[in-house]
Short mmCIF file of C-alpha atoms in Angstrom, two decimals:
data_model
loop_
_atom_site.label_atom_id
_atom_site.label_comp_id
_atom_site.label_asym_id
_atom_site.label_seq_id
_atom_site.Cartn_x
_atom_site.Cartn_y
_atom_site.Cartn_z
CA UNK A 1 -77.11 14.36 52.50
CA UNK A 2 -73.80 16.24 53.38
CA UNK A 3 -71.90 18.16 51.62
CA UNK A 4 -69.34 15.38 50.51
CA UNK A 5 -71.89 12.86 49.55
CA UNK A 6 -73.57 16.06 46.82
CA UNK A 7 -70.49 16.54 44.99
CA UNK A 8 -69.70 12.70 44.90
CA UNK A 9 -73.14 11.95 43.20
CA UNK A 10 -72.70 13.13 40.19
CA UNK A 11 -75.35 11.32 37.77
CA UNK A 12 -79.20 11.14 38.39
CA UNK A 13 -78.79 6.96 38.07
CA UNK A 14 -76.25 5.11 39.82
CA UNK A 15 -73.17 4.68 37.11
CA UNK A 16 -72.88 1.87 35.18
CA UNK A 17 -70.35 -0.82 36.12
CA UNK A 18 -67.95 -2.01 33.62
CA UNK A 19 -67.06 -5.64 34.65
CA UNK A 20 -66.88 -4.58 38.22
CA UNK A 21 -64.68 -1.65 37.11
CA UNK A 22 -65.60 2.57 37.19
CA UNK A 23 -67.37 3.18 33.93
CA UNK A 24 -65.61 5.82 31.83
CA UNK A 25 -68.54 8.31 32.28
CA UNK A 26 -67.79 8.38 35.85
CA UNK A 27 -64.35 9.32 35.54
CA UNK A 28 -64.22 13.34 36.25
CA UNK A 29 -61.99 16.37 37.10
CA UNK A 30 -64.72 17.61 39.83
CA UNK A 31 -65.15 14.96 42.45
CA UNK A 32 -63.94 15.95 46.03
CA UNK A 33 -63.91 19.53 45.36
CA UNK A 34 -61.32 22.21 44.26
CA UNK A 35 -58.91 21.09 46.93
CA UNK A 36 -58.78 17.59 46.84
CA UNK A 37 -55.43 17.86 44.89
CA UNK A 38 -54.07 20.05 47.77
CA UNK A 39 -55.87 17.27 50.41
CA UNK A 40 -54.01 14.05 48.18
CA UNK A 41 -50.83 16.00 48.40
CA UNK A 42 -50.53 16.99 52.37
CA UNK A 43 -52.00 12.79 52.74
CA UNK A 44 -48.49 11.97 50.53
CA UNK A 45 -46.79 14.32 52.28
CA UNK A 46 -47.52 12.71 55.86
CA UNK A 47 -46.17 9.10 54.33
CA UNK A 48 -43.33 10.83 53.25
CA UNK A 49 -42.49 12.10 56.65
CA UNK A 50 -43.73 9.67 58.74
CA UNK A 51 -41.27 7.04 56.93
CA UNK A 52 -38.32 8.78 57.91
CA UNK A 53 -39.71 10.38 61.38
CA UNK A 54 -38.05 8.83 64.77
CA UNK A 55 -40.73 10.83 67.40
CA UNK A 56 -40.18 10.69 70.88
CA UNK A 57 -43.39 9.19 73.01
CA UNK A 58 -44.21 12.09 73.95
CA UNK A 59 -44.86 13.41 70.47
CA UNK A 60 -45.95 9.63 69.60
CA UNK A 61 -48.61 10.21 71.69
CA UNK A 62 -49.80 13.35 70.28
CA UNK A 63 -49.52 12.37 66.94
CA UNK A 64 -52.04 8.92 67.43
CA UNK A 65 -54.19 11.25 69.40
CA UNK A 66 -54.29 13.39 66.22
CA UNK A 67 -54.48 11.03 63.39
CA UNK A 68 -56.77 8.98 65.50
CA UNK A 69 -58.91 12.12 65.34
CA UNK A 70 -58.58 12.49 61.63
CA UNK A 71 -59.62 8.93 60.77
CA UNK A 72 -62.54 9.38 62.79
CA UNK A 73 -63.49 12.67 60.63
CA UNK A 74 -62.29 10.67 57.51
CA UNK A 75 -64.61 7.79 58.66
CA UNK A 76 -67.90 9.93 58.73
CA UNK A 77 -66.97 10.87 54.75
CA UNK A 78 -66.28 7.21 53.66
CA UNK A 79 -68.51 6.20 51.02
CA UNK A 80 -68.02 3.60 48.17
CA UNK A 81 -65.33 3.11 45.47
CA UNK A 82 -67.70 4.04 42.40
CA UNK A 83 -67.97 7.56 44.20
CA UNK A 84 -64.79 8.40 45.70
CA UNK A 85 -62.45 10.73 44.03
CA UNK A 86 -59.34 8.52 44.95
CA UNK A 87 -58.73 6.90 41.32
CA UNK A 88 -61.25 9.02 39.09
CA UNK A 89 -60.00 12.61 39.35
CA UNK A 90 -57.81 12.06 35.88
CA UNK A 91 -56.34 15.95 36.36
CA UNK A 92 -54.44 14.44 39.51
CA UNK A 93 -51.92 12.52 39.66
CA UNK A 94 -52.12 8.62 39.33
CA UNK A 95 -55.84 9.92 38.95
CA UNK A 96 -55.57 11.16 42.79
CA UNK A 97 -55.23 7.78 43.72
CA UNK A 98 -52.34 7.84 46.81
CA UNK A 99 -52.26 4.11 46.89
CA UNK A 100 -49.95 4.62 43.76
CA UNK A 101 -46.33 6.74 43.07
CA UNK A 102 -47.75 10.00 41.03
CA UNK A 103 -47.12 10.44 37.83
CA UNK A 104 -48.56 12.67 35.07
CA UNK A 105 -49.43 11.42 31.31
CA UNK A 106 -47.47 12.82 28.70
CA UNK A 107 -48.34 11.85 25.63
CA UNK A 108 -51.11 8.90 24.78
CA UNK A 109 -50.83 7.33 20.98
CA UNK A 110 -53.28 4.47 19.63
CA UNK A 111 -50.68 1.19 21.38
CA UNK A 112 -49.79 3.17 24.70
CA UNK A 113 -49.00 5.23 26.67
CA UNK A 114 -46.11 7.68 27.93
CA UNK A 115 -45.98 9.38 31.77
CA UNK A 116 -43.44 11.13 34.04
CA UNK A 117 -43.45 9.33 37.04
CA UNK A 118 -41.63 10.16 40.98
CA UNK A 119 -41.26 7.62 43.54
CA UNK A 120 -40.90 9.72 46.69
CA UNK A 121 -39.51 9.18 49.97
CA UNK A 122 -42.43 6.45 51.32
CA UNK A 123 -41.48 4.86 48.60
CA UNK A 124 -38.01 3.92 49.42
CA UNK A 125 -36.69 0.50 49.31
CA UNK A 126 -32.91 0.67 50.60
CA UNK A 127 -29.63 3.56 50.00
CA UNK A 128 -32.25 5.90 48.09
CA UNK A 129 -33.68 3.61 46.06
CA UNK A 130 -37.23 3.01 45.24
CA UNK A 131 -38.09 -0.19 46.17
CA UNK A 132 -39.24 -3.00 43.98
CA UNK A 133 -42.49 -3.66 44.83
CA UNK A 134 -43.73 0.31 44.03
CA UNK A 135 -42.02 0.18 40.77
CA UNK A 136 -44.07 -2.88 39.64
CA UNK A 137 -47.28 -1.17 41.08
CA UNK A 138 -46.40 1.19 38.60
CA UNK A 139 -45.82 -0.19 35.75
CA UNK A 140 -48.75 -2.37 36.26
CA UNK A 141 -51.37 0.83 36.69
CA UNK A 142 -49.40 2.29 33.59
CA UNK A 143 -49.44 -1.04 31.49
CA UNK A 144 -53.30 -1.26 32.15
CA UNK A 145 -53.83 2.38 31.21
CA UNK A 146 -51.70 1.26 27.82
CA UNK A 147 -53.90 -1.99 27.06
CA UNK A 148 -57.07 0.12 27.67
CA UNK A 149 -56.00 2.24 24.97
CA UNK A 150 -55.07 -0.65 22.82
CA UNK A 151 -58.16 -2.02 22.79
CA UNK A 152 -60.91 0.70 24.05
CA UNK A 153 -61.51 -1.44 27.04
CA UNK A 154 -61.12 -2.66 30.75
CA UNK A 155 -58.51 -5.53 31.38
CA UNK A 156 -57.18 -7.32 34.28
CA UNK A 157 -53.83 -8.41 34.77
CA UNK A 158 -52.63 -11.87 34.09
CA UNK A 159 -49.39 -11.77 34.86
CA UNK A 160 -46.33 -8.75 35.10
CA UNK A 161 -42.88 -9.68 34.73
CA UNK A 162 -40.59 -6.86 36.24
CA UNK A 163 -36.69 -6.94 34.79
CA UNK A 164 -34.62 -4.42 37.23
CA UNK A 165 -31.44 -3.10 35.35
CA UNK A 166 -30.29 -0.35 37.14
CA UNK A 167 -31.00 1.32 40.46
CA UNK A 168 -34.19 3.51 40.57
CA UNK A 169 -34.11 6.88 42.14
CA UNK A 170 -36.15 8.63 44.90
CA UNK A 171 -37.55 12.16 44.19
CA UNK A 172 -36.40 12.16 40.36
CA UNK A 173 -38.55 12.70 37.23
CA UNK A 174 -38.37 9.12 35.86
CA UNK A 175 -39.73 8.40 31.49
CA UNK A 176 -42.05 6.00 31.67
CA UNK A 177 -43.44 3.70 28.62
CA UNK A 178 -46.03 1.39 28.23
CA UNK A 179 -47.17 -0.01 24.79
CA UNK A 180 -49.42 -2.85 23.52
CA UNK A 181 -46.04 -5.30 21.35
CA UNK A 182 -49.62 -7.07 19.88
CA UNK A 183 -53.23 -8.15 20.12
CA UNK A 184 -54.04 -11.50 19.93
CA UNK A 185 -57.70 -11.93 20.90
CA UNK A 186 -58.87 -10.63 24.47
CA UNK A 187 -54.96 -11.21 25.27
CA UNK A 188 -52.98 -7.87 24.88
CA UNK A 189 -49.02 -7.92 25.06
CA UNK A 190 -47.91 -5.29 27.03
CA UNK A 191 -44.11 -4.22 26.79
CA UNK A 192 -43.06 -1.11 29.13
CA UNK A 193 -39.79 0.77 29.80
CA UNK A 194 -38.83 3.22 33.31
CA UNK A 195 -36.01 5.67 32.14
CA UNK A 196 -33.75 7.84 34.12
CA UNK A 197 -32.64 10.46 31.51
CA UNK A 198 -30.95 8.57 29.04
CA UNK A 199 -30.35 5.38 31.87
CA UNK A 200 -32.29 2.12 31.88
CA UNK A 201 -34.18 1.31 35.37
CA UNK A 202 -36.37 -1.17 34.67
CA UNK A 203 -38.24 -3.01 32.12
CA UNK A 204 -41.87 -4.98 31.78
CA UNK A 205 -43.55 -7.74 30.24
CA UNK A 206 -47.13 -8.32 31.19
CA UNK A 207 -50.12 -10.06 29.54
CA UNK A 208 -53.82 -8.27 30.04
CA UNK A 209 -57.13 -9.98 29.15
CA UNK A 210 -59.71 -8.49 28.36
CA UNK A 211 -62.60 -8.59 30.07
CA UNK A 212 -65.87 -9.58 28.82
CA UNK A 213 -69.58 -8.37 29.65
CA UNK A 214 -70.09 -8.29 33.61
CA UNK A 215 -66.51 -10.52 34.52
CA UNK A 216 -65.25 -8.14 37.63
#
């Protein structure tokens, strides 16, 4: 087994699966090494740059010849979701995950949860703006982190409702809240607020069920 695969395996059994989710004992701070914050960061930093980037063809050419050569290293690593430390290393940002804009939690209280959040230059939707799309992404990962805490368990989404009042900012510390407004069974009420300073960006209302034994 290489080197990878050891520190990914981190229980004698496999983990247990919590309707089709990561179960809370696999979450961890160790996965992927001492430098897979550092790795996560220079993989953001390449979106960053390659949104903006106009390359010639020579340098396009160099550049597939080198990522192409990276994926193919990457490939040799890949090993399942339960393992990977995309999405469990919880002293990351967004958990390490890169599929979503970083943010850090602030503060978490029994109904939600509170986070400082940056959309960056990938995710840029027009005029320095971040674009829609990435700040629902957002508030949906944060709204789920806020109706786990609500009710001490895994939920899927049912449906997010994203109001956009004011324009959102690239590369700016952004407030944002998430809070069960009530419990009503396996259906929990998620309100949510993005904040620049004292400004209004954007506001959610989303509805998260609960899931039972073994539903994925």
């Amino acid at each position: 087994m290489s080197e990878a695969n050891d520190r990914a395996v981190e229980t004698v059994e496999e983990d247990p699966h919590e309707g089709g989710f990561r179960a809370h004992t696999a979450i961890t701070t160790e996965r992927g090494g001492p430098r897979y914050g550092e790795f996560s960061e220079q993989v953001r930093l390449l979106m960053d740059t390659a949104r903006y980037a106009c390359p010639d063809d020579d340098l396009v050419d160099e550049l597939i010849e080198h990522l192409t050569a990276v994926n193919e290293r990457l490939a040799k690593v890949r090993i399942d979701e339960w393992h990977s430390p995309a999405g469990t290393r919880i002293d990351l940002p967004s958990r390490g995950n890169i599929t979503l804009p970083p943010y850090e939690v602030v503060e978490v209280t029994e109904t939600g949860v509170i986070a400082d959040l940056v959309f960056r230059d990938f995710h840029l939707g027009g005029n320095n703006a971040a674009h829609g799309g990435h700040i629902a992404v957002a508030f949906d990962d944060i709204g789920g982190f806020a109706s786990a805490v609500a009710v001490q368990h895994i939920s899927r989404t049912a449906y997010l409702n994203v109001q956009y009042r004011s324009i959102t900012p690239l590369n700016t510390t952004l407030r944002v809240h998430a809070w069960a407004e009530r419990v009503e069974g396996r259906k929990v009420f998620i309100k949510g607020t993005m904040h620049d300073g004292d400004r209004l960006c954007a506001e959610m209302d989303a509805l998260f069920i609960k899931l039972n034994p073994g539903q994925a």
